[in-house]
XYZ file of C-alpha atoms in Angstrom:
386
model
C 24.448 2.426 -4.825
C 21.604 4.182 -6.103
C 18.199 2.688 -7.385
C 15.008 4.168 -9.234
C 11.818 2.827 -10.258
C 11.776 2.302 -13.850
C 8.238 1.839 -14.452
C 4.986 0.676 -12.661
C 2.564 -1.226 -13.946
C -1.200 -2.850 -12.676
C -4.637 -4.449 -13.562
C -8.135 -2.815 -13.546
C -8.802 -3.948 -10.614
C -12.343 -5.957 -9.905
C -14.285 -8.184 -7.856
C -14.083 -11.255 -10.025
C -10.883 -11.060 -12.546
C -13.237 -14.516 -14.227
C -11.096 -13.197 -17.733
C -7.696 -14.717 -16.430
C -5.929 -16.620 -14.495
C -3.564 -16.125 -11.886
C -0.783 -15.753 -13.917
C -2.796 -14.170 -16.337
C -3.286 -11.374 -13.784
C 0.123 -11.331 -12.764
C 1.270 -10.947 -16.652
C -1.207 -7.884 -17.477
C 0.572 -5.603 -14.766
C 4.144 -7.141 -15.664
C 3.393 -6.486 -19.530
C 1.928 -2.658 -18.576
C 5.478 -2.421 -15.994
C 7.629 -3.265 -18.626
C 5.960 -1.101 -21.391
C 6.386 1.831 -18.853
C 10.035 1.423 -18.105
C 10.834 0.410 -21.637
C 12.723 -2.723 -21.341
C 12.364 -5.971 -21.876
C 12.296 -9.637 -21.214
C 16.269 -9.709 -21.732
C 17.148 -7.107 -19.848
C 15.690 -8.074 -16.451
C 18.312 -9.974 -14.296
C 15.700 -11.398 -11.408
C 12.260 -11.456 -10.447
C 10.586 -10.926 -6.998
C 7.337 -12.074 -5.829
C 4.720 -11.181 -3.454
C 1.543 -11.634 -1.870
C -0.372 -12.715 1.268
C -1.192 -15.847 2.862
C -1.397 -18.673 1.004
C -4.714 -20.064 2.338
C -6.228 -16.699 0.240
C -6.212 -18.531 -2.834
C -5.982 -22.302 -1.262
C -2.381 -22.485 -3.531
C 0.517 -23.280 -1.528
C 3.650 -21.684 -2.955
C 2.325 -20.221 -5.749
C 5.644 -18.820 -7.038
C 6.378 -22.314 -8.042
C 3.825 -22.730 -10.848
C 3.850 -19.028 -12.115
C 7.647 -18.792 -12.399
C 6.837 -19.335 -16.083
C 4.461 -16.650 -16.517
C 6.217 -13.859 -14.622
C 9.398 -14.487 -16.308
C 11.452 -16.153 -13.249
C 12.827 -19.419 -15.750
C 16.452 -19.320 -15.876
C 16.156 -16.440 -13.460
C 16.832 -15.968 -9.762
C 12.945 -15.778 -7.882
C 12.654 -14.907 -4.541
C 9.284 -14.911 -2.756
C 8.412 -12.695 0.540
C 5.615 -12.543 2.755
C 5.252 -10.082 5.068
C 1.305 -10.268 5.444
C -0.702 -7.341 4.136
C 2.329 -5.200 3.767
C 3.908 -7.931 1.266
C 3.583 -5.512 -1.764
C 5.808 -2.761 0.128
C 8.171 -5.488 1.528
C 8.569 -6.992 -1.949
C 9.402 -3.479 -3.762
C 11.937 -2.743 -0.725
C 13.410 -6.484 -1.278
C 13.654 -5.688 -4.966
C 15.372 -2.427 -4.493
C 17.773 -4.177 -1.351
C 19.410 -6.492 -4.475
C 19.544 -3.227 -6.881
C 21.350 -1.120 -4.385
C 23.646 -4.230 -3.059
C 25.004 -4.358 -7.036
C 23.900 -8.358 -6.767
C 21.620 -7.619 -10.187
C 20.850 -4.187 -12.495
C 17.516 -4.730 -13.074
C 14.654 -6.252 -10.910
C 11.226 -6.750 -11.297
C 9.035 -6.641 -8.595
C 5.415 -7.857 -9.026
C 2.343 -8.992 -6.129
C -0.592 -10.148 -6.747
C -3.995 -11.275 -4.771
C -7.354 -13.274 -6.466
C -9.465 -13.821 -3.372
C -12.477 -14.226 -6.062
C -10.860 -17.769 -5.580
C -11.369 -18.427 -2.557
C -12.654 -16.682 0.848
C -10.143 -14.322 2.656
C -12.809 -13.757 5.614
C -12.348 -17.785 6.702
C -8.626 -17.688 6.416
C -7.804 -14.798 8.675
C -10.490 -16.249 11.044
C -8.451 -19.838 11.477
C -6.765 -20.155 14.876
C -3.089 -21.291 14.558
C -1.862 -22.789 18.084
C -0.982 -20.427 20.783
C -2.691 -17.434 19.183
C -6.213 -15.989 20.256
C -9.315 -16.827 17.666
C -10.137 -13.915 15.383
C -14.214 -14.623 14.323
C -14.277 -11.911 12.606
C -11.645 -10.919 9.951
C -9.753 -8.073 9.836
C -12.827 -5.390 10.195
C -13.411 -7.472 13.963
C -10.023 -7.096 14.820
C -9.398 -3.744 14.148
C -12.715 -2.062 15.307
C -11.184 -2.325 18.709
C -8.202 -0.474 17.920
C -10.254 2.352 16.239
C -12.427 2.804 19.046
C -9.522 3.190 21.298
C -8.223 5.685 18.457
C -11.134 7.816 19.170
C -11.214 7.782 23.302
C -7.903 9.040 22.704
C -7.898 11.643 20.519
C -11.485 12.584 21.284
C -11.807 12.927 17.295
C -15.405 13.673 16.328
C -17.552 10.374 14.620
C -17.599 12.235 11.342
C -13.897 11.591 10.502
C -14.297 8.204 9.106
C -16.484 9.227 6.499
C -14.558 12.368 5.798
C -11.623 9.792 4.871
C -14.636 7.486 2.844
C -15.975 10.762 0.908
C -12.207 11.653 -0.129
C -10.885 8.513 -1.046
C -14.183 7.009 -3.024
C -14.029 10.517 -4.855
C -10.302 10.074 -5.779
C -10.924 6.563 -7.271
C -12.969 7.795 -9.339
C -10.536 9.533 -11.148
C -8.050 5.970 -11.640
C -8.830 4.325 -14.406
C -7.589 1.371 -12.790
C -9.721 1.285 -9.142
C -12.212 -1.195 -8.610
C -14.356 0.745 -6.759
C -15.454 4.213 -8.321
C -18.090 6.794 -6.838
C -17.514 10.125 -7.806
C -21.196 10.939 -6.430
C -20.549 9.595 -2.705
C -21.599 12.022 0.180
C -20.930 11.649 3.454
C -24.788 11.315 4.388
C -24.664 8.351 2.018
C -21.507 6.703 3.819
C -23.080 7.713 7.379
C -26.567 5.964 6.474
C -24.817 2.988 5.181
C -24.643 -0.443 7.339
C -22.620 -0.412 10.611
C -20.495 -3.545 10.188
C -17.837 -3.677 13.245
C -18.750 -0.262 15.582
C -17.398 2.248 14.358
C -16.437 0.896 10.832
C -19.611 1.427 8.421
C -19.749 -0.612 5.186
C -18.846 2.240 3.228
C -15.417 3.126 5.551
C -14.391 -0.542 4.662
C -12.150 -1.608 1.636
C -13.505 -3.858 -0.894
C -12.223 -7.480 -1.656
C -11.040 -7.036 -5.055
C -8.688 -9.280 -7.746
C -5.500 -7.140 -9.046
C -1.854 -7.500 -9.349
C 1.466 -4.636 -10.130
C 4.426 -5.170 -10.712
C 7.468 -2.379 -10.613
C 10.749 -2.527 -12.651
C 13.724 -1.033 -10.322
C 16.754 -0.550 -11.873
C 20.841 1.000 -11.126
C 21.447 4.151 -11.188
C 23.178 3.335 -14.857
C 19.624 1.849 -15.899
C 17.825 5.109 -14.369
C 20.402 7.227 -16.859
C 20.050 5.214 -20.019
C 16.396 5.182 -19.543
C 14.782 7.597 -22.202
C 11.497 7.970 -19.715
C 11.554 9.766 -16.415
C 12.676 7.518 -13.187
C 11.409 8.138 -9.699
C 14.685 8.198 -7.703
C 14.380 6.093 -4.276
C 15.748 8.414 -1.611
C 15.114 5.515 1.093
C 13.275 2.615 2.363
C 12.621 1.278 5.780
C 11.074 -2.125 7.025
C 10.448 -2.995 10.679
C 8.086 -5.696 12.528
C 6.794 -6.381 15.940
C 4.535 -9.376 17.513
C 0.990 -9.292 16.792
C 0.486 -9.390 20.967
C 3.383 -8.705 23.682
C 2.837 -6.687 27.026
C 2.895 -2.861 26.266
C 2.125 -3.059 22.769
C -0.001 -0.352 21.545
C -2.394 -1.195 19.396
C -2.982 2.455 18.051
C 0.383 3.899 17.727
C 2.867 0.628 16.530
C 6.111 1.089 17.817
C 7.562 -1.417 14.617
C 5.430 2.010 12.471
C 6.651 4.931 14.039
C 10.151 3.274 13.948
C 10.170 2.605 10.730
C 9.197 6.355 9.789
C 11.775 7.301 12.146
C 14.261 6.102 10.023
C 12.858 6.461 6.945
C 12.921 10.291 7.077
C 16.289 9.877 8.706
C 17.443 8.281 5.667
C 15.927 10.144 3.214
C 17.208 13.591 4.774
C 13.424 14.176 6.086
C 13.196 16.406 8.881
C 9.842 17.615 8.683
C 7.488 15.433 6.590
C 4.323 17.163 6.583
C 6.469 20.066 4.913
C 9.039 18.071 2.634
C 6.725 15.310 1.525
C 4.358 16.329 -1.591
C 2.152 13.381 -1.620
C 1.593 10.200 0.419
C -0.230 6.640 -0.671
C -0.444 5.133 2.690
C -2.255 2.161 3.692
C -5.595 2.977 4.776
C -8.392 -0.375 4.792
C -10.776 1.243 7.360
C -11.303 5.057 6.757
C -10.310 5.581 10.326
C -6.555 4.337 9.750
C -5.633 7.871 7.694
C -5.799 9.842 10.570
C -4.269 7.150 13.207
C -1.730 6.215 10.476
C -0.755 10.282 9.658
C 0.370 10.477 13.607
C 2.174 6.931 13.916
C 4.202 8.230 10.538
C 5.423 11.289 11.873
C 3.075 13.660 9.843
C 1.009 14.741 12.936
C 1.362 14.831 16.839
C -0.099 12.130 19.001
C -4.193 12.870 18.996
C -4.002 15.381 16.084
C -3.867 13.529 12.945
C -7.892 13.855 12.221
C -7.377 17.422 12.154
C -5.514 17.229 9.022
C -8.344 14.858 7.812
C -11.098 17.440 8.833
C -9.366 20.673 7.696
C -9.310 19.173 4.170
C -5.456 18.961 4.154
C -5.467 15.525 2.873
C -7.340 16.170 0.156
C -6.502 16.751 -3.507
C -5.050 20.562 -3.427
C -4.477 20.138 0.424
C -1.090 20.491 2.193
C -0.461 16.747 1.754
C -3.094 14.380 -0.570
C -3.186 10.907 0.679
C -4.107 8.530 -1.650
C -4.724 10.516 -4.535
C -5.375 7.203 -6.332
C -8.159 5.775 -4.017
C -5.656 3.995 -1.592
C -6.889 0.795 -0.563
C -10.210 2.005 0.129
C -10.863 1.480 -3.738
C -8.894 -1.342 -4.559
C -7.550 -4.043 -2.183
C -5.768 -6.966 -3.560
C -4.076 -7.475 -0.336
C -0.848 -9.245 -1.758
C -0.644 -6.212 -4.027
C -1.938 -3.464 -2.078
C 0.561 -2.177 -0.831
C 3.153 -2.658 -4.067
C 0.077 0.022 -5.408
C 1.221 2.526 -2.558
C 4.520 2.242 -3.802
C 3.744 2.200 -7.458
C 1.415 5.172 -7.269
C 4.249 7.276 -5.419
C 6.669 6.830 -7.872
C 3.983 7.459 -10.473
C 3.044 10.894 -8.880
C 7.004 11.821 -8.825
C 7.108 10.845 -12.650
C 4.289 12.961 -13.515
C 2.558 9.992 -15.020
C -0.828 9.494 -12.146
C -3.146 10.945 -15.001
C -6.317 12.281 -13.684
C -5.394 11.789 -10.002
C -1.534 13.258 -10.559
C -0.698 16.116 -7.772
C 0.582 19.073 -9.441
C 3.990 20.037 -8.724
C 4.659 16.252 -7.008
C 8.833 15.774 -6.351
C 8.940 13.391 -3.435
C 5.810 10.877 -2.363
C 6.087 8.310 0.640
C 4.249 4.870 0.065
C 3.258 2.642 2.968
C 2.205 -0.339 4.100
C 1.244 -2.597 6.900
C 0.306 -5.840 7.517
C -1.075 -8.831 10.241
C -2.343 -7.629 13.370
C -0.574 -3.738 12.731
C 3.096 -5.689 12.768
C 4.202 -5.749 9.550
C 5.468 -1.965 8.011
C 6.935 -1.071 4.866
C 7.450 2.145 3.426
C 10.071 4.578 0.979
C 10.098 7.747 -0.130
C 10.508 8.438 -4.226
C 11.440 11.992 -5.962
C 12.526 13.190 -8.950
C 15.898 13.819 -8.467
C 18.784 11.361 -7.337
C 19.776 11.162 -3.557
C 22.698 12.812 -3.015
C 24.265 9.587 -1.137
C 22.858 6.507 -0.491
């Protein structure tokens, strides 16, 4: 059965969201998702929920107490967490019950407020059996980029390259938290070094935010009076954070996913068939590592893409027209904003940041130590088969 994204909806995304509450943030991208699709409250059958660890807010099971709020009373909820990818995961889950017939109309909404409480200390806890992390995700990581470059033998520049780009982008969304249409990339290259080679300004931002996403049958995608973004596929695979052979750079659970994703989606050549891609990117260096473990560019070569300006806005394929994650990271939701912002460039509703001429986007996410990835493709036209 086919599926389509009825609307999309988020918050202005900020440092401190002090104005409302959790479910206060959760409401103001429901009440924007809704508006967009033009539905409401009666005509949504279940309601999905996302976001990342608990210990980010200090609530356990928040679903519980917001059920109220995001419209889940006397409704089927159903909560996922797939780690940073949750957003992506949560949109696919949503769209899993659309296309299975169980309900017509889903909506799909994650959310993160780490104002409330200190993300750093709870990816730096040590669950049994697992090696300490001291340094949050930017320690982790580093590593991995480093071995990225030894690789590829990709100049130092590329990093900001990605910075410059993205910064510039969010700029033009309305919604990003953080907005610098006048960075350079001697600004981002004199900025602080924070984990070699990731500089403070080639680092996301911690940032309150939630979106939500109405998917609806293809019956719901007809009778809607708007335009739909028509999801061609979806894909979802994991691996362990550590097992022998894993590689660190390239994620076997990533490039399988893509694999089938453009299998499904009648893909064969992505970097020619795909208009647009919002793919997760929290370090500047993950565009170009990410671009190769999707398929886009051969092992070693994905920072030529970045460097020949292809990524850009008017470039073969713009990545993160929006800002990507490098402007606004509410982890739980961060990657349901890949996803969102796809479908928005397919509906010809991104505003400032929309790609001209935009008929199928990817969105992508990943999650926990590079083991988590989610990821679909949207366009404006239905799939032929499903």
């Amino acid at each position: 059965m086919r599926a389509a994204v009825l609307g999309t909806g988020q918050t202005h995304h900020r440092t401190r969201r002090t104005d409302v509450s959790m479910a206060g943030l959760c409401r103001e991208a429901i009440d924007r998702a809704l508006a967009d699709a033009g539905v409401d409250w009666s005509q949504i059958d279940a309601v999905v929920l996302g976001k990342a660890p608990d210990l980010f807010e200090g609530v356990m099971m928040p679903e519980l107490f917001l059920a109220d709020a995001i419209g889940a009373a006397g409704r089927p909820l159903l909560r996922v967490h797939t780690a940073g990818s949750v957003g992506g995961a949560t949109a696919n889950v949503a769209t899993s019950l659309v296309r299975a017939g169980v309900h017509r109309r889903v909506l799909a909404v994650a959310f993160e407020k780490q104002s409330e409480s200190n993300a750093m200390w709870a990816l730096s806890i040590q669950p049994p059996f697992t090696a300490p992390i001291g340094a949050g995700a930017g320690g982790y990581f580093a590593p991995h980029i480093r071995a990225y470059i030894r690789r590829s033998h990709a100049p130092g520049h590329i990093g900001a390259l990605v910075a410059v780009k993205d910064r510039r982008n969010g700029a033009r969304n309305p919604y990003a938290h953080l907005r610098q249409p006048d960075i350079t990339l001697e600004s981002v290259q004199a900025s602080k070094m924070l984990w070699d080679p990731i500089r403070y300004d080639e680092t996301c931002p911690s940032s309150d935010g939630a979106c939500a996403v109405v998917i609806g049958d293809q019956a719901a995608a007809e009778a809607s009076t708007r335009k739909v973004a028509w999801i061609r596929a979806t894909a979802m695979r994991t691996e362990p954070t550590f097992f022998a052979g894993k590689d660190h750079v390239n994620p076997r659970a990533g490039a399988e996913a893509a694999r089938a994703l453009w299998q499904a989606a009648g893909i064969t050549d992505p970097l020619d068939q795909v208009d647009v891609a919002e793919i997760y990117v929290p370090f500047s260096w993950f565009e170009p590592m990410w671009l190769e473990n999707l398929g886009f560019a051969e092992a070693g070569h994905g920072w030529k893409l970045v460097e020949s300006g292809e990524t850009a806005l008017g470039g073969r394929l713009p990545v993160n027209p929006s800002g990507g994650v490098l402007c606004s990271n509410p982890i739980g939701a961060s990657g349901m904003l890949r996803f969102a912002e796809a479908a928005m460039q397919v509906m010809g509703r991104a505003g400032e940041h929309q790609v001209a001429g935009a008929r199928t986007a990817l969105g992508h996410a990943y999650g926990g130590g590079s083991q988590f990835f989610s990821m679909w493709v949207v366009s404006d036209t239905a799939p032929a088969s499903v």
